[in-house]
Short mmCIF file of C-alpha atoms and ligand atoms in Angstrom, two decimals:
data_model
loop_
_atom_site.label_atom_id
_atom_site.label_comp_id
_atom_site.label_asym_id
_atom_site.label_seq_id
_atom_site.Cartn_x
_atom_site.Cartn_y
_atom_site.Cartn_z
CA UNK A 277 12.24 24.56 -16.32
CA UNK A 278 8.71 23.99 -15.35
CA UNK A 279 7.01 20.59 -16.05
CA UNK A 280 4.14 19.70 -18.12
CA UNK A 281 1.92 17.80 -16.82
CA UNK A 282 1.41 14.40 -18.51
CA UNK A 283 -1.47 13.39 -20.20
CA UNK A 284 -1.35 10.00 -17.99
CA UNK A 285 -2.11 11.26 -14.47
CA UNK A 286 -0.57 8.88 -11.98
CA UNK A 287 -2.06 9.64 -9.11
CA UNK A 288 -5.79 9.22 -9.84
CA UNK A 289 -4.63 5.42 -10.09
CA UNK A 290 -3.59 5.62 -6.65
CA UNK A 291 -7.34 7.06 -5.56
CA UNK A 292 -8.79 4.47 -7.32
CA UNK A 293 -6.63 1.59 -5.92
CA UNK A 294 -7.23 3.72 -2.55
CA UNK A 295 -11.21 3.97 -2.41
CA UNK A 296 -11.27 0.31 -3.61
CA UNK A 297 -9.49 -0.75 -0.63
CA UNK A 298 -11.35 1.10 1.80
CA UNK A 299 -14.66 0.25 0.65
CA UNK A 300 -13.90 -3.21 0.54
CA UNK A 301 -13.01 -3.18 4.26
CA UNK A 302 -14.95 -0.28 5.34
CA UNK A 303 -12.26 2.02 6.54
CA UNK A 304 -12.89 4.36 9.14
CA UNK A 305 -14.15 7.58 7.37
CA UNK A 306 -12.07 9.98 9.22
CA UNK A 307 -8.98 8.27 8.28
CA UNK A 308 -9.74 7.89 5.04
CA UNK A 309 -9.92 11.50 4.39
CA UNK A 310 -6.38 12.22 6.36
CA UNK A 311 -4.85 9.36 4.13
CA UNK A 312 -6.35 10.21 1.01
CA UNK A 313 -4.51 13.76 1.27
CA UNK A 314 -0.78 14.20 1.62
CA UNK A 315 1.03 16.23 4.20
CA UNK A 316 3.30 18.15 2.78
CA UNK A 317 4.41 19.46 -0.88
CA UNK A 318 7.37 21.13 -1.49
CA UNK A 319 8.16 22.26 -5.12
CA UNK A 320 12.07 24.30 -5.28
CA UNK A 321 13.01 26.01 -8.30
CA UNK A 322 16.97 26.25 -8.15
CA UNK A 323 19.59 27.39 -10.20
CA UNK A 324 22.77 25.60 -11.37
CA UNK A 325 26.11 26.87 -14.03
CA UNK A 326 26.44 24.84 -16.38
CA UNK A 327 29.71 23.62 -17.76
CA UNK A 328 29.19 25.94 -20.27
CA UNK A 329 28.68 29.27 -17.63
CA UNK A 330 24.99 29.34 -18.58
CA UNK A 331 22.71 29.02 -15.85
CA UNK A 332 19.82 27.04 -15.82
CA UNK A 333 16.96 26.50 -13.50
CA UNK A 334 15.47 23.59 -12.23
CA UNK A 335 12.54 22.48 -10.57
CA UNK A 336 12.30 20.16 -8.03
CA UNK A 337 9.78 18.25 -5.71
CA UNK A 338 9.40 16.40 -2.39
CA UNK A 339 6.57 15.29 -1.33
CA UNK A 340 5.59 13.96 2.53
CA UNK A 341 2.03 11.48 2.33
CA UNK A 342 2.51 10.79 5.81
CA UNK A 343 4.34 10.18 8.96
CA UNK A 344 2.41 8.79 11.25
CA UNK A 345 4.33 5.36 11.55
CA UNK A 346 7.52 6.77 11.54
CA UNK A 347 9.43 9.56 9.59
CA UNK A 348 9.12 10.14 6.09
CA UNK A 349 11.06 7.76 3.90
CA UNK A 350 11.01 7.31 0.22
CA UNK A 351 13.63 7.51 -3.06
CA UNK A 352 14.37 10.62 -5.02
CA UNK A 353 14.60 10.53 -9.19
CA UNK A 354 15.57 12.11 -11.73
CA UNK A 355 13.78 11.62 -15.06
CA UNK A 356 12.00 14.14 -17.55
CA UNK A 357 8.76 13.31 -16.60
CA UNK A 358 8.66 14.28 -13.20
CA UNK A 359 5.88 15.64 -12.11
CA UNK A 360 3.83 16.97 -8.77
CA UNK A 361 1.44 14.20 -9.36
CA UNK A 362 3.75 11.53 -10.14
CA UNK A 363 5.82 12.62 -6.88
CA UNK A 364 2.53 12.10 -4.92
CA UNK A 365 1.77 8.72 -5.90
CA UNK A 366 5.39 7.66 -5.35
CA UNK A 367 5.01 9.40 -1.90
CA UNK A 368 1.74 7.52 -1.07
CA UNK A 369 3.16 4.58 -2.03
CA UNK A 370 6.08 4.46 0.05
CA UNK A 371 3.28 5.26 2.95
CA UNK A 372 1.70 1.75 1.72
CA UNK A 373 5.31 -0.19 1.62
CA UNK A 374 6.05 0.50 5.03
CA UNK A 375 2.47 0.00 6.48
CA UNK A 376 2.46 -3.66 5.47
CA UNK A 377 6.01 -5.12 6.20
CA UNK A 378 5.86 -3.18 9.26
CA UNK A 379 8.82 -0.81 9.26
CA UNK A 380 8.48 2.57 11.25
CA UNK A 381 8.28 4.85 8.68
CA UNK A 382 5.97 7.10 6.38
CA UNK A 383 6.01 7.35 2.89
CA UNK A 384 7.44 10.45 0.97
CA UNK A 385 8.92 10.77 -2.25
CA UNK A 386 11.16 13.93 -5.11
CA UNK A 387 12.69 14.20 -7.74
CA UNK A 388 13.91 16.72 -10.13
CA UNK A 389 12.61 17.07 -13.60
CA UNK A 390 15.34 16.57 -16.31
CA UNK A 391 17.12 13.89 -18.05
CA UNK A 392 20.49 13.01 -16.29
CA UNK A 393 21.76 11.41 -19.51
CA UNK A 394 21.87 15.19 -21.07
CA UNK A 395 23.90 16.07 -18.46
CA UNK A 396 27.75 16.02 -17.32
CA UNK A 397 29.00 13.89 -14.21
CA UNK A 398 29.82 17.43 -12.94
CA UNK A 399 26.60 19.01 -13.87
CA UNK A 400 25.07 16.28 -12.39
CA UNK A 401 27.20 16.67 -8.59
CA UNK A 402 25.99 20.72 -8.79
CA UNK A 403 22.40 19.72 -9.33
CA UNK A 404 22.02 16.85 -6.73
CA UNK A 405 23.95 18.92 -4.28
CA UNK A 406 21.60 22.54 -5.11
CA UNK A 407 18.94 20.59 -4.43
CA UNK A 408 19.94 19.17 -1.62
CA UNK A 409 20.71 22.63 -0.64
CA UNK A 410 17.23 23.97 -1.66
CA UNK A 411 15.27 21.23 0.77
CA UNK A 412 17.17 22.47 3.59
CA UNK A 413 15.42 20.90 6.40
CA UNK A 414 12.30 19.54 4.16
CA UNK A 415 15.27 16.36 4.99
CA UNK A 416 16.62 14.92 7.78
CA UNK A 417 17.91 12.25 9.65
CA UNK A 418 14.51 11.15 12.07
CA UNK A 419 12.34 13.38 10.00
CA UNK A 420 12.81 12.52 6.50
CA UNK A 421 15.37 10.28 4.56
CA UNK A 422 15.62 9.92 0.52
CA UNK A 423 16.77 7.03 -1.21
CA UNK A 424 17.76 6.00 -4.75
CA UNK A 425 15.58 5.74 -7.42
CA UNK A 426 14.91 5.90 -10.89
CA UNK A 427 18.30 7.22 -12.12
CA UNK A 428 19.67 7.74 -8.85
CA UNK A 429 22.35 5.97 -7.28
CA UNK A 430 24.58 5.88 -4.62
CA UNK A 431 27.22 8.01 -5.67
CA UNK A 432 24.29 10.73 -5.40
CA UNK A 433 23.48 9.93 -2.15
CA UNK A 434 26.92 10.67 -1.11
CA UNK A 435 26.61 13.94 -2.80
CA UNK A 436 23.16 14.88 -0.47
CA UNK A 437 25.32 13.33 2.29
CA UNK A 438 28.07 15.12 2.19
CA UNK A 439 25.88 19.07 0.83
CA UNK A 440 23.34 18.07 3.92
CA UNK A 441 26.24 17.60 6.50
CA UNK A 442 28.08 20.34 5.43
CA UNK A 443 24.74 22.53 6.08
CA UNK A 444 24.62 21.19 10.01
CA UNK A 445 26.61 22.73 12.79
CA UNK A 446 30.02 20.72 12.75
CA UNK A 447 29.44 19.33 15.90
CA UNK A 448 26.16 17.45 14.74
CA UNK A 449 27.28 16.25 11.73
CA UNK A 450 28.44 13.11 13.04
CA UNK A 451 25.19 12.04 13.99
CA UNK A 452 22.83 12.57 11.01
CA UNK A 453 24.40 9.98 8.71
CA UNK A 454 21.63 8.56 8.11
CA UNK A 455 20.09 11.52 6.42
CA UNK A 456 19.72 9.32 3.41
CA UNK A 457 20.13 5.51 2.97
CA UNK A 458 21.49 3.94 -0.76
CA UNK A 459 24.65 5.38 0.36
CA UNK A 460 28.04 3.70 -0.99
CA UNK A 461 29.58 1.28 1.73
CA UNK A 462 32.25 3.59 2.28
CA UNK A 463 30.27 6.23 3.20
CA UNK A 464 27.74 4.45 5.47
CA UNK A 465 25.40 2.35 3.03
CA UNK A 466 24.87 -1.02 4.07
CA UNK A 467 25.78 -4.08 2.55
CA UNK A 468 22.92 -5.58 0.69
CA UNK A 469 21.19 -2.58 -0.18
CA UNK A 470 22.06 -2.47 -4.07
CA UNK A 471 20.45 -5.78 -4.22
CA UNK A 472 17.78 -5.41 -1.78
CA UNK A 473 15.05 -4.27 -3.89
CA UNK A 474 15.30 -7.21 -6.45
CA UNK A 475 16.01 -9.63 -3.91
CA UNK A 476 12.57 -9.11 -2.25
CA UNK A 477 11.31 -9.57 -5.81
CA UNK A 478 12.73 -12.75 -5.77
CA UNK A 479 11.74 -14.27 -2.35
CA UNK A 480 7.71 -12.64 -2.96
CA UNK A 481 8.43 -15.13 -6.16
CA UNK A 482 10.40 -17.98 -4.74
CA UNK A 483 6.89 -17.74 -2.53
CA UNK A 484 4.41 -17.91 -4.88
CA UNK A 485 6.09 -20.80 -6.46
CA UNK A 486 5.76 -22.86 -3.21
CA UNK A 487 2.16 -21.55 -2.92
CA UNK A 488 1.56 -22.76 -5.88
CA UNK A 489 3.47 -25.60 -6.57
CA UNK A 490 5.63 -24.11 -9.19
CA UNK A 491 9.14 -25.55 -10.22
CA UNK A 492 11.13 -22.20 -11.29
CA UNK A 493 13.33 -24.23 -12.73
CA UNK A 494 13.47 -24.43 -16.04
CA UNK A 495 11.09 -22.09 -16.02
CA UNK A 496 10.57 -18.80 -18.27
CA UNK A 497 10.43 -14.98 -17.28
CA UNK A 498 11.03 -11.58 -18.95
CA UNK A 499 11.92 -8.00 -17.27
CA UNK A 500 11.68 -4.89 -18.52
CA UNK A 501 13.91 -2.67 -17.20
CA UNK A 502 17.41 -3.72 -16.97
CA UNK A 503 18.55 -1.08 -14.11
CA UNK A 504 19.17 -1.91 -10.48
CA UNK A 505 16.16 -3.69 -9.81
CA UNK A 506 15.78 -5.32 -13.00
CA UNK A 507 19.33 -6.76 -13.43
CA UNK A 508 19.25 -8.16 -9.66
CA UNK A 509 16.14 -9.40 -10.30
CA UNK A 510 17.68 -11.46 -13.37
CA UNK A 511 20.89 -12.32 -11.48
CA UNK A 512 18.93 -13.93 -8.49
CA UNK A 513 16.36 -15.59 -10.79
CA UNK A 514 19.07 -17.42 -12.12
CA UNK A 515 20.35 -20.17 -9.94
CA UNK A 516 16.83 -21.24 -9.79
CA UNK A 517 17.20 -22.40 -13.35
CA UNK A 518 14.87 -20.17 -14.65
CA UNK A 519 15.50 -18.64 -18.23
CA UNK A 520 15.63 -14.69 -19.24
CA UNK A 521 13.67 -14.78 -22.71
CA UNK A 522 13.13 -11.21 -23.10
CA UNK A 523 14.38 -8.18 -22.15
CA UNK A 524 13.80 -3.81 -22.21
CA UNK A 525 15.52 -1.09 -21.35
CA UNK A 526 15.99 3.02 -22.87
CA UNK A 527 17.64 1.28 -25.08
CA UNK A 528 14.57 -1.24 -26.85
CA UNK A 529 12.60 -4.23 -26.35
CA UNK A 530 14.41 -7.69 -27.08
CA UNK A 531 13.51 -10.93 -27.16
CA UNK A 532 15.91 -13.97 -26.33
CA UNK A 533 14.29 -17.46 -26.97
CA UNK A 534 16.91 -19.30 -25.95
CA UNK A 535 17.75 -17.25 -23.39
CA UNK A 536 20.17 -14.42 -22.05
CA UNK A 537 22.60 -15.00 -19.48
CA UNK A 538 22.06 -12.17 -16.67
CA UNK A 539 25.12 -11.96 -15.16
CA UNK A 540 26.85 -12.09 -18.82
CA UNK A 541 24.26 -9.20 -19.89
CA UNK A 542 25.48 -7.13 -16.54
CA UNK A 543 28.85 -7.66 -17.41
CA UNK A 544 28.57 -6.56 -21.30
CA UNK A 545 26.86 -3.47 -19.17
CA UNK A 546 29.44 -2.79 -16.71
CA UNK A 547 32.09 -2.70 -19.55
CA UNK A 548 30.19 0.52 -21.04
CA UNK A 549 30.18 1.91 -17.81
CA UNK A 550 34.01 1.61 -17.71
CA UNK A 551 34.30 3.00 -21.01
CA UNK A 552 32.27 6.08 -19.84
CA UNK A 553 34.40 6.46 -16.33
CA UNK A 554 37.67 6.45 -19.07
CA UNK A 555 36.24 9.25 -21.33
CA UNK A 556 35.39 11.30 -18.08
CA UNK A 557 38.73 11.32 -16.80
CA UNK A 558 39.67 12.18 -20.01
CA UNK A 559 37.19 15.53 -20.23
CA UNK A 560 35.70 13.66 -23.15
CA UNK A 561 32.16 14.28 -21.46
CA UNK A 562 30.73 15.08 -25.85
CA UNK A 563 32.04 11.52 -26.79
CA UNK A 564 29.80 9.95 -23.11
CA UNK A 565 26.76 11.97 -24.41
CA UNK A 566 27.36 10.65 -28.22
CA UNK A 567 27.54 7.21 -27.02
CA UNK A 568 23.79 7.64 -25.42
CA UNK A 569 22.57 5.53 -22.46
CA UNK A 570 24.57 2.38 -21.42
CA UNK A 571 22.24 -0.56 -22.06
CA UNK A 572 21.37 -4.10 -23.66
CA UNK A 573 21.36 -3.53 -26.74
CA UNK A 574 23.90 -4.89 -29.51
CA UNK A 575 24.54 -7.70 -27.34
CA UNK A 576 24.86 -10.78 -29.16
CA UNK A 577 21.35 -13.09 -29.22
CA UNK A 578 18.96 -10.09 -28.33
CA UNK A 579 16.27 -9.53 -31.20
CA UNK A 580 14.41 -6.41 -31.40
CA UNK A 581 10.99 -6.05 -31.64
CA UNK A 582 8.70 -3.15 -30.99
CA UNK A 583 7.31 -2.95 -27.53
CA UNK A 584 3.75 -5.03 -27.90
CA UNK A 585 5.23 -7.50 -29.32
CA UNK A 586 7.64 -7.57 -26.07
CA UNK A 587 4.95 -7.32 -23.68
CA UNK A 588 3.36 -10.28 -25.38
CA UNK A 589 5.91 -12.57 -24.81
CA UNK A 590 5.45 -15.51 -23.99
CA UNK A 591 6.33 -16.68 -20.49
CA UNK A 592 4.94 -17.96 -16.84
CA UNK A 593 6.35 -14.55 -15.35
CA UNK A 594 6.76 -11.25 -16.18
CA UNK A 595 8.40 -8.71 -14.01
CA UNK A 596 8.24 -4.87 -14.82
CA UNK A 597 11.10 -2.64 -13.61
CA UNK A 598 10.81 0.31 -15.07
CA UNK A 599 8.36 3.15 -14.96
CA UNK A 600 4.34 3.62 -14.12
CA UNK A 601 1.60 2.82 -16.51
CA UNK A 602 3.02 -0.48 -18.54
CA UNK A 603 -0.02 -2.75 -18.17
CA UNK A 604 -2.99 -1.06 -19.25
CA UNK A 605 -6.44 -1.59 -20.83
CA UNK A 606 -4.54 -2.25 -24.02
CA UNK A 607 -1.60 -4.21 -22.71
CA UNK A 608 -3.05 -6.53 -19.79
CA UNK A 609 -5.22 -8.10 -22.46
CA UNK A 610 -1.54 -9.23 -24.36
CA UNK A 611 0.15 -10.15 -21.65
CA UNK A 612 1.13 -14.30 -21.95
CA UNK A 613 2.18 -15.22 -18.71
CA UNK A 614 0.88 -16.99 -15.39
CA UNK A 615 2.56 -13.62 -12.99
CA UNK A 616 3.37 -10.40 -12.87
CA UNK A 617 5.78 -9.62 -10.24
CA UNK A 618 6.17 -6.01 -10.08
CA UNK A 619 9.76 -4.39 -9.99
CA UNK A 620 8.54 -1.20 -10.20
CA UNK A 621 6.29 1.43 -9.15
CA UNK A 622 2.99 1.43 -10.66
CA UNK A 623 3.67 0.03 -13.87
CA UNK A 624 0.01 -2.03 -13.67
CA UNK A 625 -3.03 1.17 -13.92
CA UNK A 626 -6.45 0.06 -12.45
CA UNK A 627 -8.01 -0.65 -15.48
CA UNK A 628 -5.29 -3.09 -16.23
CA UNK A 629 -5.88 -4.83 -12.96
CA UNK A 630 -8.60 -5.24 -13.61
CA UNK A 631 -7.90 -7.97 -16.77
CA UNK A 632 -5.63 -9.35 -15.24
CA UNK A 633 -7.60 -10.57 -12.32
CA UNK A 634 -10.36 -11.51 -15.11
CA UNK A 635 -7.73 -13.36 -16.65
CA UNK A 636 -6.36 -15.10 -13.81
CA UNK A 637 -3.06 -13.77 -13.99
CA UNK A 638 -1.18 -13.92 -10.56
CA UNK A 639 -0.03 -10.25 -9.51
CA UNK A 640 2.31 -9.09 -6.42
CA UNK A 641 1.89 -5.78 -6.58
CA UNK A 642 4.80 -3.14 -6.10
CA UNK A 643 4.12 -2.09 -2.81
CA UNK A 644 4.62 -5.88 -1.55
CA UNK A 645 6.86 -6.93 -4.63
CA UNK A 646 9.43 -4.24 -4.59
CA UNK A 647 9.71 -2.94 -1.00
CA UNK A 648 12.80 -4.88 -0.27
CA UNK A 649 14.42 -1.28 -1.27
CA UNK A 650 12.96 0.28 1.49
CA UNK A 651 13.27 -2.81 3.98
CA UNK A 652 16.99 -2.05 3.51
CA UNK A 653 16.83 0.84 3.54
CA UNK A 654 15.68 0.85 7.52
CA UNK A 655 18.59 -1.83 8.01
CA UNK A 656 21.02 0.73 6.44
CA UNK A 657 19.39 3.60 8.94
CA UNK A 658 19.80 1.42 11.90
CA UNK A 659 23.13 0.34 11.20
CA UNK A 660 23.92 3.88 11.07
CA UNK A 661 22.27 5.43 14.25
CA UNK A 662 23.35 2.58 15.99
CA UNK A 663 26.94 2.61 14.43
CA UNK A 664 27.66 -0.54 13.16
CA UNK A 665 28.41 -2.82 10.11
CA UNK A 666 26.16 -5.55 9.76
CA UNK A 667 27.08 -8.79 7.52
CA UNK A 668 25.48 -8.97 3.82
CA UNK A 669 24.35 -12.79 5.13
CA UNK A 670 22.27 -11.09 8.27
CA UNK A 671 20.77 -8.31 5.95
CA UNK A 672 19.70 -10.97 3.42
CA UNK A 673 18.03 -12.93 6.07
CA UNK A 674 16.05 -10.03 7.82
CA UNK A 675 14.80 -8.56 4.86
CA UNK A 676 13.43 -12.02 4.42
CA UNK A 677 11.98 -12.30 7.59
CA UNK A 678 10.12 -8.82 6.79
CA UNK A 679 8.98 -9.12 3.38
CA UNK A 680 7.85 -12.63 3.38
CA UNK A 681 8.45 -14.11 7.51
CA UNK A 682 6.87 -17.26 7.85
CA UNK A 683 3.53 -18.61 9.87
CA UNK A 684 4.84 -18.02 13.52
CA UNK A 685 6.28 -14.41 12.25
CA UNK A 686 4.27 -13.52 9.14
CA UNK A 687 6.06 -10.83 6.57
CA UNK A 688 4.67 -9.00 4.24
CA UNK A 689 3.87 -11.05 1.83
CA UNK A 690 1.98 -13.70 4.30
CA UNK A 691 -0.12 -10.78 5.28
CA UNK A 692 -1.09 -9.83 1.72
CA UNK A 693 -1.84 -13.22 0.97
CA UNK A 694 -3.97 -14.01 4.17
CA UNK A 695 -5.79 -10.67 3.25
CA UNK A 696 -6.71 -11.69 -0.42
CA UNK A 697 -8.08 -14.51 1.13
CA UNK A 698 -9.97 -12.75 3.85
CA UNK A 699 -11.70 -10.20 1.64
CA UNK A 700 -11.68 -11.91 -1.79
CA UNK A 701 -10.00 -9.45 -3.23
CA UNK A 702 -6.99 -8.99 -5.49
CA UNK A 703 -3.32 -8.67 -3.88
CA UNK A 704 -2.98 -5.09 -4.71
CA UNK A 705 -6.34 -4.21 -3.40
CA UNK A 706 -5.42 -6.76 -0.37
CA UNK A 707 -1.87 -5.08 0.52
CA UNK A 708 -3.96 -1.60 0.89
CA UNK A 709 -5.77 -3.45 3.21
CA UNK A 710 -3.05 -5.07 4.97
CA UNK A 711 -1.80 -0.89 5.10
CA UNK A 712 -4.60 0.68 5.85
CA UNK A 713 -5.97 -1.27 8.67
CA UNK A 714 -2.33 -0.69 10.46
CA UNK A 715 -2.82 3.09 9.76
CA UNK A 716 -6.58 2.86 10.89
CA UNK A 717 -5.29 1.49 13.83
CA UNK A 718 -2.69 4.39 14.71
CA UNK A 719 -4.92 6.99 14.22
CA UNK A 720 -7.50 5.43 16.69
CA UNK A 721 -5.02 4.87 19.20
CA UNK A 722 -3.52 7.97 18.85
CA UNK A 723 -6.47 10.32 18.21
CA UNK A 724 -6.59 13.53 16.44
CA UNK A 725 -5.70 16.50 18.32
CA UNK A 726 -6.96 19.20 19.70
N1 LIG B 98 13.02 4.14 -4.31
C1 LIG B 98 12.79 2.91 -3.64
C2 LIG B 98 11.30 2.62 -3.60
O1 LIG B 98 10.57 3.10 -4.41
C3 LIG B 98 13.46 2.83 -2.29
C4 LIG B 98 13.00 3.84 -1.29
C5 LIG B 98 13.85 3.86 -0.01
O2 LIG B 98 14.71 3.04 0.16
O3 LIG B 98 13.57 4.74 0.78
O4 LIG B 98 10.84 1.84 -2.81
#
């Protein structure tokens, strides 16, 4: 199945976010032309029977920006618009992530181009683990790890664990799980990490609130996006006292004025889930796919409404965590809140950044905002070259210390803000400073051989 490209081309937002950066701080032009390219592109075309005995082809991609921090790192998803240029903005991205809270690795990024929810539980084991098969060593443990991400999880990470091990000599299997991090506990994940992406969303906003003397509680927000990063984002938001008043997912856009209880909304959630599990074990995979995706809606208080008037709710924060290209020339100018906080990858395209900083509104951009998946990521790699367990209450703590640190030990988000300051800029063009000028300093140090 090959993959049209989409009319919306991702990546050209990341070389315009890019060449803003640079120019503002005058990056060196040599390594601007290494970073503006990536390394390495991989596209696999692989086939998998289906539960039917047909076979069908897939594509697939993986994508290395660059390594020269560390080895490639960055999530893996599944979703029908995957695309080669999507793939490299994720990858560049991740390159961006790791640059600014100061974790040794690169940024890299694949996926597979189909729709998971069309699938069975078994079709979807063959394909993650034909895949995985079909990198061969495009992954590996110190060269390049995949992660979760959009519909991803960690019960496929245990399949690429488990196809990627069963590829190495058995004598070296042992020491290469951490080929890929988002892994269940059981199988080497850390504790912490299913959280760890919307708990950094939370502490980059528990900052700004102290920056700027804001009480969160009692205070209003919406997410769209209800997934792993969304619903953590909601469950941590809460004992702040702040109130969910809208929310979106595959399944629509809702509003909630007087508010819907997170872990409530996760729990009406889980129950589909268990439902689902049940008509698996039964076979019953027709009566799963007639059911369509497990998600927010028909629970009791939610109020559709079509998705502008969503996006122009009115709140003091909005945080998007779901896909690319959300906040737009259109959509910035609706937008009724005092921050964005972004969950997910790209969802705010330059021109939309660019009314929002007319308008005043307050952005931390993904590669700041939502790199607590990643931080953890590198905990959950450690933990397994190292061999050991660490406690949920020290993984908490040093992803803290990373993504926002304090003024002895500056995080990420310190370093942003310092940035903005330095070169007047907005925080998204200020955390590709914060990057680049880490890069920049690499590749002087290091030179370019011959
Ligand atoms: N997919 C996540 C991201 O976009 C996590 C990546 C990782 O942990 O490697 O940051």
């Amino acid at each position: 199945m090959a993959s049209s490209p989409k009319e919306y081309n991702v990546y050209k937002s990341v070389e315009r976010q890019f060449n803003k950066a640079a120019e503002k701080m005058g990056l060196d032009p040599d390594v601007r032309a290494i970073l503006s390219k990536t390394n390495t592109e991989t596209v696999v075309n692989f086939p998998v029977e289906m539960d039917n005995g047909e076979v069908r082809m897939f594509t697939g991609y993986r994508v290395q920006h660059n390594n020269v921090l560390g080895p490639y790192k960055g999530g893996l998803r599944f979703h029908p618009e995957v695309d080669i240029n999507e793939v490299r903005a994720l990858a560049s991205w991740m390159t961006w992530k790791s640059a600014i809270n100061e974790i040794p690795f690169g940024g890299a990024k694949g996926g597979i181009t189909f729709d998971p929810a069309e699938v069975s539980f078994r079709e979807l084991e063959h394909i993650s683990r034909r895949f995985t098969y079909a990198l061969g060593n495009v992954i590996g443990p110190e060269y390049d790890i995949p992660a979760p991400d959009v519909n991803t999880n960690a019960q496929i990470m245990a399949w690429i664990l488990d196809t990627y091990l069963l590829m190495q000599p058995t004598h070296e299997r042992a020491r290469c799980m951490h080929v890929v991090t988002g892994k269940p506990i059981e199988s080497g994940g850390s504790l912490g990490r299913d959280r760890a992406t919307g708990q950094g969303v939370v502490y980059c906003i528990e900052q700004w609130a102290t920056d700027n003397k804001f009480d969160l509680k009692g205070s209003t927000y919406f997410v769209q996006g209800f997934g792993n990063v969304g619903s953590w984002t909601a469950k941590l938001m809460k004992p702040h006292g702040a109130k969910m008043v809208a929310v979106a997912d595959a399944t629509g856009n809702f509003v909630c004025p007087d508010g819907a209880d997170p872990d409530e909304l996760i729990a009406y959630m889980d129950k589909q889930a268990r439902e689902r599990d049940e008509l698996r074990k039964a076979r019953q995979e027709d009566k799963i796919r007639a059911l369509g995706p497990i998600g927010v809606k028909g629970y009791p208080g939610l109020k559709e409404v079509d998705k502008a008037t969503f996006l122009a709710t009115k709140a003091d924060i909005f945080v998007p965590a779901a896909l690319e290209n959300q906040i737009t020339n259109e959509t910035a100018k609706t937008l009724n809140v005092r921050l964005v906080a972004e969950g997910a990858n790209g969802p705010t395209d330059p021109d939309g950044d660019e009314i929002l900083w007319s308008r005043k509104i307050d952005v931390i951009p993904d590669i700041l905002c939502n790199s607590g998946g990643v931080i953890v990521s590198y905990f959950e790699w450690l933990q397994n070259k190292r061999s050991e367990y660490w406690k949920v209450s020290d993984v908490v703590s040093k992803l803290k210390e990373k993504i926002v640190g304090d003024e002895q030990q500056p995080g990420g988000y310190l370093r942003v803000r310092d940035a903005a300051k330095e070169f007047n800029v907005d925080w998204r063009t200020a955390a590709y400073v914060v990057a680049l000028r880490r890069l920049e300093k690499v590749y002087k140090e290091r030179g370019i051989w011959p």
